[in-house]
mmCIF file with all atom_site columns, C-alpha atoms in Angstrom:
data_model
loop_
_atom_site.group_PDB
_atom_site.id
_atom_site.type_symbol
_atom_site.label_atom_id
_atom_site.label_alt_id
_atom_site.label_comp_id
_atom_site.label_asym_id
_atom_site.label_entity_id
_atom_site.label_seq_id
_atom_site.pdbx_PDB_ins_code
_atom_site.Cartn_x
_atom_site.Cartn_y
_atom_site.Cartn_z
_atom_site.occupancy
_atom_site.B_iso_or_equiv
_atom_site.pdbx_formal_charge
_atom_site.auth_seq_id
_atom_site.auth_comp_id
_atom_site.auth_asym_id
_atom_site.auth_atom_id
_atom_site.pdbx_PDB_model_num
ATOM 1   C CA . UNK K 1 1   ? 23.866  89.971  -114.926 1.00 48.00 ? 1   UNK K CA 1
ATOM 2   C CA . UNK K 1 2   ? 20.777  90.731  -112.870 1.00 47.00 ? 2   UNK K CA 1
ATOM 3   C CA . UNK K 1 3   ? 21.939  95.183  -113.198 1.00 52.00 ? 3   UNK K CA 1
ATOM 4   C CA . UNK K 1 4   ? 22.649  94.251  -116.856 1.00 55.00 ? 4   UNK K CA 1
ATOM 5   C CA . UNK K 1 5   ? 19.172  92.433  -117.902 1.00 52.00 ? 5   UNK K CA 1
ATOM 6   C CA . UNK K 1 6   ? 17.524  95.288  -115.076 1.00 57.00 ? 6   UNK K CA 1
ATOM 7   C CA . UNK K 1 7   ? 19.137  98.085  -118.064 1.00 48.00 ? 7   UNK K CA 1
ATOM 8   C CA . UNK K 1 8   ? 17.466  96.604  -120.758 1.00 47.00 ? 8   UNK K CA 1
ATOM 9   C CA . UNK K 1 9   ? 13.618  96.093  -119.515 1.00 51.00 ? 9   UNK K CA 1
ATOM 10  C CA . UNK K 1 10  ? 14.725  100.012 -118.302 1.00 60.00 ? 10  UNK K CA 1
ATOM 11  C CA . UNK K 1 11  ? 15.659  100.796 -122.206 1.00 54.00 ? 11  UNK K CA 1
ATOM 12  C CA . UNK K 1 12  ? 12.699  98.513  -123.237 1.00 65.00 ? 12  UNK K CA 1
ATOM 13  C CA . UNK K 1 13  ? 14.652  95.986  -124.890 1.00 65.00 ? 13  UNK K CA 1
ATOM 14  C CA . UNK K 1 14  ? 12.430  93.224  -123.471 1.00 75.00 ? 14  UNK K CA 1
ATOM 15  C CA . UNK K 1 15  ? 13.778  90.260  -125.623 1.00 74.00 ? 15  UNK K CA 1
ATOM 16  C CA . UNK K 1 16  ? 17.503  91.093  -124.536 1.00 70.00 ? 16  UNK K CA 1
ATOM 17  C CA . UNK K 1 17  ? 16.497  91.203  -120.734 1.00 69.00 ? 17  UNK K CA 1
ATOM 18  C CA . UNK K 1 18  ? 14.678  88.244  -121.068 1.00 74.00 ? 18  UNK K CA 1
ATOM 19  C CA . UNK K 1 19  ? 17.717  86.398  -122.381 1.00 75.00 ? 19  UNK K CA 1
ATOM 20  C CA . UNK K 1 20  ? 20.228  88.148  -119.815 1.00 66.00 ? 20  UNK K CA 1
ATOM 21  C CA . UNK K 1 21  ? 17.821  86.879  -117.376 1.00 64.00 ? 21  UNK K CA 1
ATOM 22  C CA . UNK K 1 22  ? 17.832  83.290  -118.654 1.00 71.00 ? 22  UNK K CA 1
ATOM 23  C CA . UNK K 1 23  ? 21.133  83.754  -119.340 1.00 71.00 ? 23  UNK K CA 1
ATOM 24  C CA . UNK K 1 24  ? 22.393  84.511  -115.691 1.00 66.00 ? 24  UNK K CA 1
ATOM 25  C CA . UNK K 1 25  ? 19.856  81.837  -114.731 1.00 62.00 ? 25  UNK K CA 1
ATOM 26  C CA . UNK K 1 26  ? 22.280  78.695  -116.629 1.00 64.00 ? 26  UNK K CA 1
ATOM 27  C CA . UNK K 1 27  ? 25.149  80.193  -114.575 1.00 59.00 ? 27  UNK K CA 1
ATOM 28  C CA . UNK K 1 28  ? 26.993  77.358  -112.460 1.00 61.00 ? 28  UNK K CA 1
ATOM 29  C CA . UNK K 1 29  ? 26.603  78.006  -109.243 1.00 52.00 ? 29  UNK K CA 1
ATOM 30  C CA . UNK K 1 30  ? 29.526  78.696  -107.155 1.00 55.00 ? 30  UNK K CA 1
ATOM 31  C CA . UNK K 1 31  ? 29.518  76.409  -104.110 1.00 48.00 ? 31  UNK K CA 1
ATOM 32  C CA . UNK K 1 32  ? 31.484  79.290  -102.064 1.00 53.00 ? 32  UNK K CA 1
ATOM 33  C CA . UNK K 1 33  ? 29.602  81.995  -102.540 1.00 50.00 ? 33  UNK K CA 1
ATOM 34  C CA . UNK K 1 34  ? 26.124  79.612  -103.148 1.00 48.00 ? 34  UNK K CA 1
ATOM 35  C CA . UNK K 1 35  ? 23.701  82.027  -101.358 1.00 55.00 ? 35  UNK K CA 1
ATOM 36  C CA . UNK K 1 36  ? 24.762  84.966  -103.432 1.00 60.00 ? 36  UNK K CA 1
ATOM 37  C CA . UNK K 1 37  ? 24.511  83.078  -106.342 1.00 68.00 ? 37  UNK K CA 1
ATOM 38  C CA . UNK K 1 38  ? 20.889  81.791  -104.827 1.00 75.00 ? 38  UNK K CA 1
ATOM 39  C CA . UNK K 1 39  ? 19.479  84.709  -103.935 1.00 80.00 ? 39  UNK K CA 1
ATOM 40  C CA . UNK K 1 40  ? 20.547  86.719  -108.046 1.00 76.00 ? 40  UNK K CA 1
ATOM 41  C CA . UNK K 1 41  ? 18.855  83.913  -109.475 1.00 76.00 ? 41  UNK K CA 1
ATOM 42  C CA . UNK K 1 42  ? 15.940  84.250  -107.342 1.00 83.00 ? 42  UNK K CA 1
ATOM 43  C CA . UNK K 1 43  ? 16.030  88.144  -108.329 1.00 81.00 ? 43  UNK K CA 1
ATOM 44  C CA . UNK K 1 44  ? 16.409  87.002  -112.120 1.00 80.00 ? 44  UNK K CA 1
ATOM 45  C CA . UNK K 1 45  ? 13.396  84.729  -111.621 1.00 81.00 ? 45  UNK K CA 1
ATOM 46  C CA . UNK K 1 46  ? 11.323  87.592  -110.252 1.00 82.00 ? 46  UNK K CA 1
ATOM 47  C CA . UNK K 1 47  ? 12.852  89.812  -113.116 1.00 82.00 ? 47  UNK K CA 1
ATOM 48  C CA . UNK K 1 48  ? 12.148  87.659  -116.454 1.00 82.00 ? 48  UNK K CA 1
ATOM 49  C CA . UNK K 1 49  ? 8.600   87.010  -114.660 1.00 87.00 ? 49  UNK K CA 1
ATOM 50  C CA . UNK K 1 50  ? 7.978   90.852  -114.996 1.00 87.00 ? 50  UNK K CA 1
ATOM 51  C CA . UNK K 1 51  ? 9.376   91.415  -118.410 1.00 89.00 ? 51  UNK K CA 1
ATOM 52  C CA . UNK K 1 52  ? 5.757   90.523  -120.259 1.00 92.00 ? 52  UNK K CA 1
ATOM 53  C CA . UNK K 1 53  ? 3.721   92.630  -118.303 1.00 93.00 ? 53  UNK K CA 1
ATOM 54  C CA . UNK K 1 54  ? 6.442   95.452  -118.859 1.00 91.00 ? 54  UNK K CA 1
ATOM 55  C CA . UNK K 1 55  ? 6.354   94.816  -122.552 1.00 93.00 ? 55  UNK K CA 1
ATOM 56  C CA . UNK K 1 56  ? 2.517   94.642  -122.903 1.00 96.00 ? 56  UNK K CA 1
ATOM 57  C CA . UNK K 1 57  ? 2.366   97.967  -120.222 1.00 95.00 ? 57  UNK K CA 1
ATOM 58  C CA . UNK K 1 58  ? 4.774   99.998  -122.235 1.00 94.00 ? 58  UNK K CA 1
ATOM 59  C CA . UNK K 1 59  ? 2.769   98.542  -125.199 1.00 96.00 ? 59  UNK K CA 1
ATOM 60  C CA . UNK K 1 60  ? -0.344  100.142 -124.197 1.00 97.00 ? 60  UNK K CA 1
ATOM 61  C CA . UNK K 1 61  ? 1.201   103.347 -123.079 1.00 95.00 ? 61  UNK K CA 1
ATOM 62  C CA . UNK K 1 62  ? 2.454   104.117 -126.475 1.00 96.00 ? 62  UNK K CA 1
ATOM 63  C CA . UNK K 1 63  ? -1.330  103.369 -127.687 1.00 97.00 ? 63  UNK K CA 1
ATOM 64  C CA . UNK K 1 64  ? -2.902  105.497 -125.372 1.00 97.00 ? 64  UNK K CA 1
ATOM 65  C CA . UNK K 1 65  ? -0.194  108.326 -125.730 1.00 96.00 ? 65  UNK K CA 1
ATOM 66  C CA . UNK K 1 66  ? -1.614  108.375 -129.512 1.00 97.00 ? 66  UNK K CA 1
ATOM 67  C CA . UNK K 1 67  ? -4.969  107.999 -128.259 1.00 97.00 ? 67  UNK K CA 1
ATOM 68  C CA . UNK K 1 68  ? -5.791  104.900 -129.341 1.00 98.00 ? 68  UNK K CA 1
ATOM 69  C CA . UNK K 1 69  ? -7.478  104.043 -126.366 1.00 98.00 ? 69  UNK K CA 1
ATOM 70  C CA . UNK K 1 70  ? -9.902  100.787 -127.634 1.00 98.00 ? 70  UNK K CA 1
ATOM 71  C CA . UNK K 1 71  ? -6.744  99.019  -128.802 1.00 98.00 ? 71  UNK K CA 1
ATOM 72  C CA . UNK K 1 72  ? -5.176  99.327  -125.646 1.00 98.00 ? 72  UNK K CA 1
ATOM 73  C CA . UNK K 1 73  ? -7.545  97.667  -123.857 1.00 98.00 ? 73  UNK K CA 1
ATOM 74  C CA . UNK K 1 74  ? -6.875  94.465  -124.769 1.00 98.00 ? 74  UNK K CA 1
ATOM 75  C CA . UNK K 1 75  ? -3.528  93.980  -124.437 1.00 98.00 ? 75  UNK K CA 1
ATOM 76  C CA . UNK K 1 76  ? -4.661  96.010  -120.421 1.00 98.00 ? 76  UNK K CA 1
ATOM 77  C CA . UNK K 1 77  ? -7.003  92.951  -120.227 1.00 98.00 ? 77  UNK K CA 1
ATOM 78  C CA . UNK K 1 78  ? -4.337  90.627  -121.149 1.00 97.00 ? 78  UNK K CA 1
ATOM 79  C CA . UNK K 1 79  ? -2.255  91.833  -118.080 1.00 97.00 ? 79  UNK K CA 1
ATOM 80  C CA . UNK K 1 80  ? -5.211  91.661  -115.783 1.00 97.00 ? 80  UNK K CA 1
ATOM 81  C CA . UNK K 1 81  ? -5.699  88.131  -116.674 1.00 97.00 ? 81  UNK K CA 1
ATOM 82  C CA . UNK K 1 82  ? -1.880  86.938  -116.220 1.00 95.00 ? 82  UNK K CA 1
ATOM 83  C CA . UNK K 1 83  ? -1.142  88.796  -113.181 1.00 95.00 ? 83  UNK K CA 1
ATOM 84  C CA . UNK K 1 84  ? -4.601  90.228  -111.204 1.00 96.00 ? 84  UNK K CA 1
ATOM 85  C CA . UNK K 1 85  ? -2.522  92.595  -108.873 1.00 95.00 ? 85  UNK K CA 1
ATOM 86  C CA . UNK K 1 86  ? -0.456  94.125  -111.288 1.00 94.00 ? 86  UNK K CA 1
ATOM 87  C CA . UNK K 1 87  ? -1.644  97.561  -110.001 1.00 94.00 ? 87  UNK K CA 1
ATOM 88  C CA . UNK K 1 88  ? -0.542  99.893  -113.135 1.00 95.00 ? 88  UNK K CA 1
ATOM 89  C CA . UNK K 1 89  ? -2.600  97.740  -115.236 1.00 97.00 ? 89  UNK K CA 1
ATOM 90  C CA . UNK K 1 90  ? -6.230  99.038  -113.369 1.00 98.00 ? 90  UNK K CA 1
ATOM 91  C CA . UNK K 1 91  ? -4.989  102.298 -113.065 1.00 97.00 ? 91  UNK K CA 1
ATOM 92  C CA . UNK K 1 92  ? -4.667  102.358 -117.387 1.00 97.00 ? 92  UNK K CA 1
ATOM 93  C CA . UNK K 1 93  ? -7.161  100.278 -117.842 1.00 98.00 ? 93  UNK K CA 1
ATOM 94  C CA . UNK K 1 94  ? -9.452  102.715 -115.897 1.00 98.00 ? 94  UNK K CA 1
ATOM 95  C CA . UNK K 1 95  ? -8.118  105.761 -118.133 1.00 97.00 ? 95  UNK K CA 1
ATOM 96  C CA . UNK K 1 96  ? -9.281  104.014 -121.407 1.00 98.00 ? 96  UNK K CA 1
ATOM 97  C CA . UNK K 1 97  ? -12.663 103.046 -120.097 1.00 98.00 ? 97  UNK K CA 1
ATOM 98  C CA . UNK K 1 98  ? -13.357 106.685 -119.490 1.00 98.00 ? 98  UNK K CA 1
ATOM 99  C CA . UNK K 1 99  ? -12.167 107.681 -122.484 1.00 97.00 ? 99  UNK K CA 1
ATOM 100 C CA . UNK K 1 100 ? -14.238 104.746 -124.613 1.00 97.00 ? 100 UNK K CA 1
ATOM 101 C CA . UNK K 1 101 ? -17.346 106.377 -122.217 1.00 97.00 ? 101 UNK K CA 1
ATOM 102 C CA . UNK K 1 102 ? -17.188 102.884 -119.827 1.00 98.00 ? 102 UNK K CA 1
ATOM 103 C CA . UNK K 1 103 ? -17.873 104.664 -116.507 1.00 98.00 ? 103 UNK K CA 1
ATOM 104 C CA . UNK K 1 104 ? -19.293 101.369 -114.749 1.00 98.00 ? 104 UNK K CA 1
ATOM 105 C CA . UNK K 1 105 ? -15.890 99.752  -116.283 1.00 98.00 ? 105 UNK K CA 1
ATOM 106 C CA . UNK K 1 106 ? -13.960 102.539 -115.264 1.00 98.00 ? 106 UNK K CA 1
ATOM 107 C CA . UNK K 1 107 ? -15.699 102.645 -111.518 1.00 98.00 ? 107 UNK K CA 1
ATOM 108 C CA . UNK K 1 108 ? -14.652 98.972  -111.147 1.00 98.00 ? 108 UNK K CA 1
ATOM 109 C CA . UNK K 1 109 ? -11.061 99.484  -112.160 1.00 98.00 ? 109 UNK K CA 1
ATOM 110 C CA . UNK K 1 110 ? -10.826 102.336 -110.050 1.00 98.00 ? 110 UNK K CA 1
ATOM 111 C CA . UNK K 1 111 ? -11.851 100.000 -106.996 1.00 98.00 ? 111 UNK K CA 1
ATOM 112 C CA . UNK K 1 112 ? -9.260  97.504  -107.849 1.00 97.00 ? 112 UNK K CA 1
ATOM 113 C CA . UNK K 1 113 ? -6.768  100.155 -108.006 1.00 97.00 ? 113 UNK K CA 1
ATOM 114 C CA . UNK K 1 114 ? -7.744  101.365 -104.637 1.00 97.00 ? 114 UNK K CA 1
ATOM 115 C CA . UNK K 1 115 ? -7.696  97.607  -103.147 1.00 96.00 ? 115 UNK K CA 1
ATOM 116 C CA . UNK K 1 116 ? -4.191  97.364  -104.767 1.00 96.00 ? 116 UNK K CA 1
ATOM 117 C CA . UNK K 1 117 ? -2.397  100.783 -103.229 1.00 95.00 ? 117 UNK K CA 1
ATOM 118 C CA . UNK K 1 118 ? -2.007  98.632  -99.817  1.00 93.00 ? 118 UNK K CA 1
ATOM 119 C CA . UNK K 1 119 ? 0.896   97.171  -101.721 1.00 91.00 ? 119 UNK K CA 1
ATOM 120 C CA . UNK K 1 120 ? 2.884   99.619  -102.245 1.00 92.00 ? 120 UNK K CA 1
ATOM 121 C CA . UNK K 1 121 ? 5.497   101.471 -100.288 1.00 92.00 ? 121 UNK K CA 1
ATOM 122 C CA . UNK K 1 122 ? 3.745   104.168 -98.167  1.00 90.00 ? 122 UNK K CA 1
ATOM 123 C CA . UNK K 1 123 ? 5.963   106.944 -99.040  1.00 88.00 ? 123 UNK K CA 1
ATOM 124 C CA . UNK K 1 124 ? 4.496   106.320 -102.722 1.00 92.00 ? 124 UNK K CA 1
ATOM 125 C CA . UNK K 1 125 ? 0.640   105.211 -101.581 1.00 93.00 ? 125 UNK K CA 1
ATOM 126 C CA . UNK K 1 126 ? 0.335   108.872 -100.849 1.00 92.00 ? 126 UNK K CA 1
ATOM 127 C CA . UNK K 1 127 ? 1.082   110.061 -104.391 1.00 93.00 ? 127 UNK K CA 1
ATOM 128 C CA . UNK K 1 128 ? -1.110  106.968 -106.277 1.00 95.00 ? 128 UNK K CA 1
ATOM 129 C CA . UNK K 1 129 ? -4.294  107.747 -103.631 1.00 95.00 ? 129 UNK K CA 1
ATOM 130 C CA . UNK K 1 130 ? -4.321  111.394 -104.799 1.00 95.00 ? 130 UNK K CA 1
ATOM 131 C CA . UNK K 1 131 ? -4.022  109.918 -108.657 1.00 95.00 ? 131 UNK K CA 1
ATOM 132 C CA . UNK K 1 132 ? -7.147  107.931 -107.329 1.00 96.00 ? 132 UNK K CA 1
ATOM 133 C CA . UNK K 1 133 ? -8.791  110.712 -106.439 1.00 97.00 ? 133 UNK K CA 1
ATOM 134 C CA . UNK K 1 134 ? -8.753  112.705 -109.347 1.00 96.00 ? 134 UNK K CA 1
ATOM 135 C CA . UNK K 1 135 ? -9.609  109.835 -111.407 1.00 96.00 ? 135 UNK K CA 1
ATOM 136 C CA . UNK K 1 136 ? -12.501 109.156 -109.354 1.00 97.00 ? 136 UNK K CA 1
ATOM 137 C CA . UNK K 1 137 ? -13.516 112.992 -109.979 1.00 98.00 ? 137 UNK K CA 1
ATOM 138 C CA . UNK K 1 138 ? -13.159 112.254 -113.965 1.00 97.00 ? 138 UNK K CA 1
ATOM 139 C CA . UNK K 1 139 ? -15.623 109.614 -113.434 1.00 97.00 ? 139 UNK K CA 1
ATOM 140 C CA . UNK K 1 140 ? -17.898 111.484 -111.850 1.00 96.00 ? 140 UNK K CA 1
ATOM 141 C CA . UNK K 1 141 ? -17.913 114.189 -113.970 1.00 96.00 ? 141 UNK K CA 1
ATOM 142 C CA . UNK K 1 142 ? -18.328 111.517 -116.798 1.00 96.00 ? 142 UNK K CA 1
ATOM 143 C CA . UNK K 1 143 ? -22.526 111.065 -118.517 1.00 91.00 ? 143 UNK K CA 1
#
């Protein structure tokens, strides 16, 4: 279940992840192998928890990809608000500030972005600080 409903939110097919989630959730749990069974629902927990904020990010993406930058923002915002470190969020959100000319918006987003790369794997925190960095040049270059 839990490689199944991990397929779909890959394939963006939030609503049938969601339900393959819930799904493998109602599952009786097998008192033999109970701390298997434990520990994939816990995964599917932490799985159908992510599938909004994968919706709403893949969401904006395809706005800002047609640069519709404005209406991406609030659905960014709407992220932000349900889940504060959701790091990909800033880093976005920070791209269509800059490109609605928000550079104080932008700045602030770029901080929280920085604050946030602590959480991540260090063999990636390498890779996301030098994305920092060049947004952080954008801004500067920015009126």
């Amino acid at each position: 279940m839990l490689f199944r409903s991990q397929a779909y939110l890959e394939l963006k097919a939030f609503d049938i992840a969601a339900e393959v989630c819930r799904a493998g959730q109602a599952v009786e749990v097998d008192t033999e192998a109970m701390q298997g069974d434990e520990e994939t629902r816990q995964r599917l927990a932490a799985l159908l928890k992510r599938i909004p904020n994968e919706r709403d990010l893949s969401q904006a993406t395809d706005l800002m990809v047609r640069q519709k930058f404005s209406e991406a923002l609030p659905i960014l915002d709407q992220i932000v608000d349900r889940d504060p470190d959701q790091l990909m969020s800033y880093f976005l959100r920070c791209q269509c500030y800059m490109s609605c000319a928000r550079k104080a918006d932008a700045r602030r987003d770029l901080k929280r972005f920085r604050n946030l790369i602590h959480t991540l794997d260090p063999r990636e925190a390498a890779e996301v600080n030098a994305a920092a960095d060049q947004l952080e040049q954008q801004i500067e270059t920015m009126p």
